Amino acid sequence: MDAQKLHLLALMFLSLFYLAKSFVPANSFLLNCGSNANASLYDSVFIADSAKPSSVSLTDKNPYPDSPILYRAALVFTSESSYEFSIKQNERGDSLGFRAHNKVLKEFLLRIDGEAFEIIFSPLGDFGFAFVSAIEVFSPPKDFIIDDGARLINGNGIESYKNLTSPVLETVHRVNVGGLKLTPFNDSLWRTWIPDDGFLVLESAAKKASTSHVPNYQNGGAAREIAPDNVYITAREMNRDNSMLNGIFNVTWDFPVGSLGAPYLVRLHLCDIVSPALNQLYFNVYINDFSAYTDLDLSLLTVHVL
Ligand SMILES: *[C@@H]1O[C@H](CO)[C@@H](O)[C@H](O)[C@H]1NC(C)=O
Ligand SMILES: *[C@@H]1O[C@H](CO)[C@@H](O)[C@H](O)[C@H]1NC(C)=O
Ligand SMILES: *[C@@H]1O[C@H](CO)[C@@H](O)[C@H](O)[C@H]1NC(C)=O
Ligand SMILES: *[C@@H]1O[C@H](CO)[C@@H](O)[C@H](O)[C@H]1NC(C)=O
C-alpha cells in the first residue's frame, strides 16, 4: 500500500452541548525556557526555567519591540537533555498535547498511558545544538479526539479506521475556513488558526459566508473545545454566481505537507450556516482525487437540527 496516499478523515459536527465555563486542563505545565523570570502570554503564566544540565541560557539583547517576552530567551542544549512531567493518575490513558515554542511552534498530540511524560532534546551531529523558548504540556478535554467514524482513504477505497489516538499526531495546518486568523486569545485551548485564503486553488470558486448566531452545539457532536465559535460562524460556500465555471466545479484547497510517506489526518469541521432549510445541501468530498464522502448530507449528520 502506498502510504503517501493514506488519509484519515474525521468529521466533527455540532449539537446543543453548551460549555459556558472556560476549559481548565487537568494537567498543565507552562515553562519559560532560558529565563529566570515568569512570563505572561495569553493570560497564562509561563514559569521561569533558567537552568538545566548541559544547557546555556540565551537572551535576545535586541528583541523586536512587539515580540512576546516568552520568545526573548531560550535554553540551548549542546548534548542530550530532557524534561519529565508527571501525569495525574486519573488522566493516564488520555490524550496529552504539547507545544514547543522556538519562533516556530511545534505541536503534538499523543496518548499517555504511563505516569510520566518525557521530552528529549537531542542535538544532531558533533556541533549541533537544540534550543527551545517555551514548552506547554496540557491535557485536552476528554473526547477531544473521538475514535469513531474516521475513514482511511487510499487507492483501494474507503475503510473505517480505529485507534486514532494511538499514533503521535503533529499539527501541520490548522485553518479557519472563510474566517479571520484566530490567536490563542480566541481559543480556550490556546490554538492558532490561520485563514484559508492562501490554500484555495481558485479563490473565485468560493465565497465567504458568515453568521452572527452562536453555534448550536449538540450532545455527542463538536464542543467549543473541539473548535471555538469563531471557526463555526464562518465558512466558504461554492460561488454559484461565477458564470465562467458553469455551475459545475469543485472548491479545492492545496495543503503543502512535509514528509512523503506519512499518513495524514484531515479533520473537517462542518457547521451548516448557509442552508435556508433542512436537507437541501449535499456535496462530495475528495481527498487527493480519492472520493471520501459522496452526497454528504449535513442535515442527517446533525440529527436534523439547523
Ligand atoms: C513564578 O510563578 C510561580 C507560580 O505562580 C511562583 O511560585 C514563583 O515564585 C514565580 N517565580 C518568580 C521568579 O516570580
Ligand atoms: C491500537 O494501537 C495500539 C498501539 O499501537 C495497539 O497496541 C492496539 O492493539 C491497537 N488497537 C486496535 C483496536 O487496533
Ligand atoms: C481575538 O482576540 C483578540 C484579543 O482579545 C480580539 O482583539 C480579536 O477581535 C479576536 N478575534 C476574533 C476573530 O474574535
Ligand atoms: C472534482 O474533483 C474530483 C476529484 O479530483 C473529480 O473526480 C471530479 O470530476 C471533479 N468535479 C468537477 C465538477 O470538476
GROMACS .gro file of C-alpha atoms and ligand atoms in nm:
model
  362
    1MET     CA    1   0.000   0.000   0.000
    2ASP     CA    2   0.132   0.342  -0.088
    3ALA     CA    3   0.150   0.517   0.246
    4GLN     CA    4   0.167   0.859   0.085
    5LYS     CA    5  -0.187   0.813  -0.031
    6LEU     CA    6  -0.321   0.724   0.310
    7HIS     CA    7  -0.556   0.977   0.453
    8LEU     CA    8  -0.758   0.958   0.764
    9LEU     CA    9  -1.069   1.159   0.766
   10ALA     CA   10  -1.265   1.251   1.071
   11LEU     CA   11  -1.567   1.477   1.067
   12MET     CA   12  -1.689   1.690   1.354
   13PHE     CA   13  -2.044   1.815   1.372
   14LEU     CA   14  -2.233   2.044   1.602
   15SER     CA   15  -2.507   1.994   1.867
   16LEU     CA   16  -2.679   2.150   2.191
   17PHE     CA   17  -2.399   2.098   2.437
   18TYR     CA   18  -2.317   2.435   2.583
   19LEU     CA   19  -1.995   2.479   2.773
   20ALA     CA   20  -2.031   2.809   2.949
   21LYS     CA   21  -1.718   2.791   3.163
   22SER     CA   22  -1.381   2.810   3.002
   23PHE     CA   23  -1.183   2.493   2.986
   24VAL     CA   24  -0.926   2.413   3.258
   25PRO     CA   25  -0.687   2.130   3.170
   26ALA     CA   26  -0.625   1.859   3.433
   27ASN     CA   27  -0.253   1.858   3.360
   28SER     CA   28  -0.086   2.181   3.266
   29PHE     CA   29   0.281   2.274   3.266
   30LEU     CA   30   0.394   2.601   3.111
   31LEU     CA   31   0.766   2.681   3.101
   32ASN     CA   32   0.951   2.997   3.001
   33CYS     CA   33   1.280   2.833   2.899
   34GLY     CA   34   1.612   3.014   2.936
   35SER     CA   35   1.476   3.287   3.163
   36ASN     CA   36   1.478   3.339   3.539
   37ALA     CA   37   1.152   3.537   3.530
   38ASN     CA   38   0.797   3.419   3.487
   39ALA     CA   39   0.631   3.544   3.170
   40SER     CA   40   0.268   3.600   3.083
   41LEU     CA   41   0.122   3.513   2.748
   42TYR     CA   42  -0.243   3.459   2.650
   43ASP     CA   43  -0.345   3.525   3.013
   44SER     CA   44  -0.132   3.228   3.126
   45VAL     CA   45   0.184   3.234   3.334
   46PHE     CA   46   0.486   3.050   3.197
   47ILE     CA   47   0.714   2.956   3.488
   48ALA     CA   48   1.082   3.053   3.477
   49ASP     CA   49   1.304   2.762   3.369
   50SER     CA   50   1.653   2.904   3.364
   51ALA     CA   51   1.888   2.614   3.416
   52LYS     CA   52   1.927   2.253   3.315
   53PRO     CA   53   2.238   2.035   3.299
   54SER     CA   54   2.430   2.072   2.970
   55SER     CA   55   2.238   2.379   2.865
   56VAL     CA   56   2.306   2.750   2.824
   57SER     CA   57   2.053   3.030   2.864
   58LEU     CA   58   2.045   3.279   2.581
   59THR     CA   59   1.872   3.615   2.594
   60ASP     CA   60   1.784   3.825   2.293
   61LYS     CA   61   1.955   4.159   2.371
   62ASN     CA   62   1.778   4.346   2.090
   63PRO     CA   63   1.430   4.197   2.071
   64TYR     CA   64   1.171   4.338   1.837
   65PRO     CA   65   0.955   4.572   2.047
   66ASP     CA   66   0.641   4.367   1.979
   67SER     CA   67   0.795   4.021   2.024
   68PRO     CA   68   0.641   3.840   2.324
   69ILE     CA   69   0.864   3.819   2.633
   70LEU     CA   70   0.839   3.442   2.606
   71TYR     CA   71   1.045   3.447   2.287
   72ARG     CA   72   1.320   3.671   2.420
   73ALA     CA   73   1.508   3.391   2.594
   74ALA     CA   74   1.588   3.031   2.507
   75LEU     CA   75   1.766   2.731   2.651
   76VAL     CA   76   2.029   2.587   2.419
   77PHE     CA   77   2.130   2.223   2.457
   78THR     CA   78   2.467   2.104   2.331
   79SER     CA   79   2.406   1.745   2.436
   80GLU     CA   80   2.101   1.536   2.504
   81SER     CA   81   1.874   1.683   2.768
   82SER     CA   82   1.524   1.602   2.878
   83TYR     CA   83   1.215   1.725   3.058
   84GLU     CA   84   0.993   1.495   3.258
   85PHE     CA   85   0.635   1.574   3.355
   86SER     CA   86   0.434   1.357   3.590
   87ILE     CA   87   0.083   1.275   3.483
   88LYS     CA   88  -0.208   1.258   3.731
   89GLN     CA   89  -0.332   0.905   3.780
   90ASN     CA   90  -0.688   0.965   3.661
   91GLU     CA   91  -0.556   1.123   3.342
   92ARG     CA   92  -0.343   0.829   3.232
   93GLY     CA   93  -0.467   0.670   2.915
   94ASP     CA   94  -0.595   1.006   2.791
   95SER     CA   95  -0.452   1.236   2.530
   96LEU     CA   96  -0.186   1.491   2.607
   97GLY     CA   97  -0.092   1.788   2.396
   98PHE     CA   98   0.242   1.958   2.394
   99ARG     CA   99   0.386   2.258   2.216
  100ALA     CA  100   0.748   2.360   2.191
  101HIS     CA  101   0.799   2.724   2.101
  102ASN     CA  102   1.115   2.848   1.935
  103LYS     CA  103   0.973   3.109   1.697
  104VAL     CA  104   0.843   2.810   1.504
  105LEU     CA  105   0.573   2.639   1.705
  106LYS     CA  106   0.575   2.260   1.709
  107GLU     CA  107   0.259   2.100   1.839
  108PHE     CA  108   0.186   1.735   1.912
  109LEU     CA  109  -0.099   1.529   2.050
  110LEU     CA  110  -0.039   1.184   2.191
  111ARG     CA  111  -0.182   0.930   2.430
  112ILE     CA  112  -0.018   0.887   2.769
  113ASP     CA  113  -0.052   0.555   2.947
  114GLY     CA  114   0.234   0.588   3.195
  115GLU     CA  115   0.284   0.808   3.499
  116ALA     CA  116   0.529   1.044   3.333
  117PHE     CA  117   0.588   1.214   3.004
  118GLU     CA  118   0.939   1.295   2.884
  119ILE     CA  119   1.056   1.533   2.612
  120ILE     CA  120   1.415   1.480   2.498
  121PHE     CA  121   1.615   1.741   2.307
  122SER     CA  122   1.889   1.567   2.117
  123PRO     CA  123   2.133   1.776   1.906
  124LEU     CA  124   2.232   1.628   1.570
  125GLY     CA  125   2.599   1.566   1.487
  126ASP     CA  126   2.909   1.677   1.677
  127PHE     CA  127   2.848   2.050   1.655
  128GLY     CA  128   2.473   2.054   1.651
  129PHE     CA  129   2.258   2.211   1.920
  130ALA     CA  130   1.893   2.214   2.014
  131PHE     CA  131   1.702   2.503   2.165
  132VAL     CA  132   1.363   2.593   2.297
  133SER     CA  133   1.199   2.914   2.421
  134ALA     CA  134   0.888   2.779   2.587
  135ILE     CA  135   0.712   2.449   2.649
  136GLU     CA  136   0.343   2.384   2.711
  137VAL     CA  137   0.218   2.044   2.821
  138PHE     CA  138  -0.154   2.013   2.882
  139SER     CA  139  -0.434   1.760   2.875
  140PRO     CA  140  -0.706   1.841   2.624
  141PRO     CA  141  -1.070   1.777   2.719
  142LYS     CA  142  -1.198   1.421   2.716
  143ASP     CA  143  -1.332   1.324   2.373
  144PHE     CA  144  -1.103   1.573   2.207
  145ILE     CA  145  -1.032   1.303   1.951
  146ILE     CA  146  -1.331   1.074   1.910
  147ASP     CA  147  -1.218   0.735   1.790
  148ASP     CA  148  -1.529   0.672   1.588
  149GLY     CA  149  -1.623   0.749   1.231
  150ALA     CA  150  -1.275   0.813   1.089
  151ARG     CA  151  -1.218   0.681   0.738
  152LEU     CA  152  -0.899   0.554   0.586
  153ILE     CA  153  -0.886   0.663   0.223
  154ASN     CA  154  -0.649   0.535  -0.042
  155GLY     CA  155  -0.644   0.381  -0.387
  156ASN     CA  156  -0.817   0.070  -0.256
  157GLY     CA  157  -1.125   0.260  -0.147
  158ILE     CA  158  -1.258   0.354   0.194
  159GLU     CA  159  -1.214   0.159   0.518
  160SER     CA  160  -1.311   0.259   0.866
  161TYR     CA  161  -1.013   0.350   1.081
  162LYS     CA  162  -0.979   0.281   1.455
  163ASN     CA  163  -0.713   0.375   1.704
  164LEU     CA  164  -0.689   0.741   1.610
  165THR     CA  165  -0.524   0.831   1.939
  166SER     CA  166  -0.252   0.567   1.935
  167PRO     CA  167  -0.007   0.739   1.698
  168VAL     CA  168   0.157   1.070   1.786
  169LEU     CA  169  -0.019   1.342   1.587
  170GLU     CA  170   0.170   1.655   1.484
  171THR     CA  171  -0.025   1.964   1.376
  172VAL     CA  172   0.064   2.062   1.019
  173HIS     CA  173  -0.205   2.318   0.930
  174ARG     CA  174  -0.495   2.448   1.138
  175VAL     CA  175  -0.720   2.652   0.916
  176ASN     CA  176  -1.024   2.872   0.982
  177VAL     CA  177  -1.212   2.842   0.652
  178GLY     CA  178  -1.370   3.167   0.533
  179GLY     CA  179  -1.271   3.348   0.851
  180LEU     CA  180  -1.001   3.552   1.021
  181LYS     CA  181  -0.681   3.448   1.187
  182LEU     CA  182  -0.757   3.329   1.541
  183THR     CA  183  -0.496   3.360   1.809
  184PRO     CA  184  -0.466   3.184   2.146
  185PHE     CA  185  -0.677   3.473   2.287
  186ASN     CA  186  -0.970   3.347   2.079
  187ASP     CA  187  -0.937   2.979   2.165
  188SER     CA  188  -0.973   2.810   2.504
  189LEU     CA  189  -0.701   2.557   2.410
  190TRP     CA  190  -0.465   2.841   2.302
  191ARG     CA  191  -0.457   2.728   1.941
  192THR     CA  192  -0.379   2.946   1.642
  193TRP     CA  193  -0.598   2.912   1.334
  194ILE     CA  194  -0.493   3.073   1.009
  195PRO     CA  195  -0.724   3.189   0.725
  196ASP     CA  196  -0.769   2.957   0.426
  197ASP     CA  197  -0.722   3.220   0.152
  198GLY     CA  198  -0.368   3.113   0.070
  199PHE     CA  199  -0.466   2.747   0.031
  200LEU     CA  200  -0.755   2.793  -0.213
  201VAL     CA  201  -0.659   2.682  -0.562
  202LEU     CA  202  -0.916   2.906  -0.733
  203GLU     CA  203  -1.035   3.180  -0.500
  204SER     CA  204  -1.322   3.282  -0.728
  205ALA     CA  205  -1.473   2.932  -0.697
  206ALA     CA  206  -1.579   3.006  -0.340
  207LYS     CA  207  -1.722   3.293  -0.144
  208LYS     CA  208  -1.711   3.366   0.226
  209ALA     CA  209  -2.018   3.304   0.438
  210SER     CA  210  -2.068   3.409   0.800
  211THR     CA  211  -2.337   3.428   1.064
  212SER     CA  212  -2.380   3.618   1.390
  213HIS     CA  213  -2.561   3.324   1.555
  214VAL     CA  214  -2.373   3.130   1.820
  215PRO     CA  215  -2.323   2.768   1.709
  216ASN     CA  216  -2.584   2.517   1.817
  217TYR     CA  217  -2.355   2.269   1.995
  218GLN     CA  218  -2.527   1.932   2.036
  219ASN     CA  219  -2.459   1.638   2.265
  220GLY     CA  220  -2.230   1.386   2.106
  221GLY     CA  221  -2.116   1.637   1.847
  222ALA     CA  222  -1.850   1.901   1.847
  223ALA     CA  223  -1.799   2.119   2.155
  224ARG     CA  224  -1.639   2.459   2.194
  225GLU     CA  225  -1.304   2.297   2.275
  226ILE     CA  226  -1.306   2.100   1.951
  227ALA     CA  227  -1.309   2.434   1.770
  228PRO     CA  228  -1.412   2.777   1.901
  229ASP     CA  229  -1.729   2.962   1.791
  230ASN     CA  230  -1.524   3.178   1.558
  231VAL     CA  231  -1.441   2.873   1.348
  232TYR     CA  232  -1.804   2.763   1.309
  233ILE     CA  233  -1.956   3.104   1.235
  234THR     CA  234  -1.754   3.148   0.916
  235ALA     CA  235  -1.740   2.920   0.612
  236ARG     CA  236  -1.686   2.902   0.238
  237GLU     CA  237  -1.969   2.822   0.003
  238MET     CA  238  -1.947   2.741  -0.367
  239ASN     CA  239  -1.964   3.059  -0.569
  240ARG     CA  240  -2.256   2.971  -0.794
  241ASP     CA  241  -2.258   3.326  -0.933
  242ASN     CA  242  -1.930   3.254  -1.109
  243SER     CA  243  -2.069   3.210  -1.462
  244MET     CA  244  -1.727   3.115  -1.603
  245LEU     CA  245  -1.747   2.788  -1.414
  246ASN     CA  246  -2.090   2.689  -1.549
  247GLY     CA  247  -2.218   2.581  -1.210
  248ILE     CA  248  -2.021   2.253  -1.215
  249PHE     CA  249  -1.694   2.275  -1.029
  250ASN     CA  250  -1.505   2.183  -0.717
  251VAL     CA  251  -1.376   2.414  -0.447
  252THR     CA  252  -1.021   2.291  -0.387
  253TRP     CA  253  -0.762   2.361  -0.119
  254ASP     CA  254  -0.396   2.260  -0.158
  255PHE     CA  255  -0.202   2.197   0.162
  256PRO     CA  256   0.175   2.159   0.144
  257VAL     CA  257   0.288   1.871   0.365
  258GLY     CA  258   0.644   1.793   0.463
  259SER     CA  259   0.715   1.427   0.473
  260LEU     CA  260   0.634   1.191   0.192
  261GLY     CA  261   0.515   0.852   0.301
  262ALA     CA  262   0.347   0.964   0.623
  263PRO     CA  263  -0.026   0.921   0.675
  264TYR     CA  264  -0.218   1.243   0.738
  265LEU     CA  265  -0.527   1.304   0.946
  266VAL     CA  266  -0.768   1.551   0.787
  267ARG     CA  267  -1.026   1.677   1.033
  268LEU     CA  268  -1.317   1.864   0.875
  269HIS     CA  269  -1.528   2.089   1.097
  270LEU     CA  270  -1.869   2.145   0.943
  271CYS     CA  271  -2.147   2.369   1.063
  272ASP     CA  272  -2.423   2.448   0.816
  273ILE     CA  273  -2.466   2.825   0.821
  274VAL     CA  274  -2.575   2.855   0.458
  275SER     CA  275  -2.879   2.628   0.411
  276PRO     CA  276  -3.217   2.805   0.421
  277ALA     CA  277  -3.386   2.476   0.522
  278LEU     CA  278  -3.301   2.115   0.610
  279ASN     CA  279  -3.198   1.853   0.352
  280GLN     CA  280  -3.107   2.096   0.078
  281LEU     CA  281  -2.732   2.075   0.091
  282TYR     CA  282  -2.545   1.771  -0.039
  283PHE     CA  283  -2.186   1.758  -0.150
  284ASN     CA  284  -1.900   1.523  -0.227
  285VAL     CA  285  -1.564   1.531  -0.055
  286TYR     CA  286  -1.244   1.424  -0.233
  287ILE     CA  287  -0.900   1.390  -0.077
  288ASN     CA  288  -0.617   1.379  -0.334
  289ASP     CA  289  -0.869   1.278  -0.604
  290PHE     CA  290  -0.998   0.989  -0.394
  291SER     CA  291  -1.362   1.000  -0.306
  292ALA     CA  292  -1.408   1.029   0.072
  293TYR     CA  293  -1.781   1.109   0.101
  294THR     CA  294  -2.050   1.118  -0.166
  295ASP     CA  295  -2.373   1.309  -0.115
  296LEU     CA  296  -2.270   1.414   0.233
  297ASP     CA  297  -2.591   1.538   0.395
  298LEU     CA  298  -2.528   1.763   0.694
  299SER     CA  299  -2.894   1.751   0.800
  300LEU     CA  300  -2.868   1.377   0.852
  301LEU     CA  301  -2.541   1.406   1.044
  302THR     CA  302  -2.667   1.678   1.275
  303VAL     CA  303  -2.983   1.483   1.363
  304HIS     CA  304  -3.195   1.728   1.167
  305VAL     CA  305  -3.113   2.035   1.372
  306LEU     CA  306  -3.014   2.350   1.191
  307LIG     C1  307   0.661   3.213   3.916
  307LIG     O1  308   0.528   3.168   3.939
  307LIG     C2  309   0.521   3.061   4.030
  307LIG     C3  310   0.379   3.007   4.030
  307LIG     O2  311   0.285   3.111   4.032
  307LIG     C4  312   0.569   3.110   4.167
  307LIG     O3  313   0.564   3.003   4.260
  307LIG     C5  314   0.711   3.159   4.155
  307LIG     O4  315   0.753   3.218   4.277
  307LIG     C6  316   0.721   3.265   4.044
  307LIG     N1  317   0.863   3.290   4.023
  307LIG     C7  318   0.912   3.413   4.008
  307LIG     C8  319   1.057   3.423   3.980
  307LIG     O5  320   0.839   3.512   4.011
  308LIG     C1  321  -0.420   0.039   1.891
  308LIG     O1  322  -0.282   0.073   1.891
  308LIG     C2  323  -0.211   0.014   1.999
  308LIG     C3  324  -0.070   0.070   1.997
  308LIG     O2  325  -0.019   0.083   1.868
  308LIG     C4  326  -0.214  -0.139   1.983
  308LIG     O3  327  -0.147  -0.199   2.091
  308LIG     C5  328  -0.361  -0.184   1.982
  308LIG     O4  329  -0.367  -0.321   1.959
  308LIG     C6  330  -0.438  -0.111   1.874
  308LIG     N1  331  -0.582  -0.143   1.886
  308LIG     C7  332  -0.657  -0.172   1.780
  308LIG     C8  333  -0.803  -0.197   1.808
  308LIG     O5  334  -0.612  -0.176   1.666
  309LIG     C1  335  -0.937   3.755   1.911
  309LIG     O1  336  -0.899   3.809   2.035
  309LIG     C2  337  -0.843   3.941   2.026
  309LIG     C3  338  -0.794   3.979   2.164
  309LIG     O2  339  -0.893   3.961   2.261
  309LIG     C4  340  -0.951   4.035   1.972
  309LIG     O3  341  -0.897   4.164   1.957
  309LIG     C5  342  -0.996   3.985   1.835
  309LIG     O4  343  -1.102   4.064   1.787
  309LIG     C6  344  -1.043   3.839   1.845
  309LIG     N1  345  -1.070   3.791   1.711
  309LIG     C7  346  -1.185   3.738   1.676
  309LIG     C8  347  -1.197   3.692   1.534
  309LIG     O5  348  -1.279   3.727   1.755
  310LIG     C1  349  -1.399   1.728  -0.862
  310LIG     O1  350  -1.278   1.659  -0.825
  310LIG     C2  351  -1.286   1.518  -0.836
  310LIG     C3  352  -1.158   1.462  -0.782
  310LIG     O2  353  -1.046   1.515  -0.845
  310LIG     C4  354  -1.312   1.478  -0.980
  310LIG     O3  355  -1.326   1.339  -0.986
  310LIG     C5  356  -1.442   1.545  -1.026
  310LIG     O4  357  -1.464   1.518  -1.163
  310LIG     C6  358  -1.434   1.696  -1.005
  310LIG     N1  359  -1.564   1.754  -1.037
  310LIG     C7  360  -1.578   1.858  -1.118
  310LIG     C8  361  -1.717   1.904  -1.141
  310LIG     O5  362  -1.482   1.914  -1.170
   0.00000   0.00000   0.00000
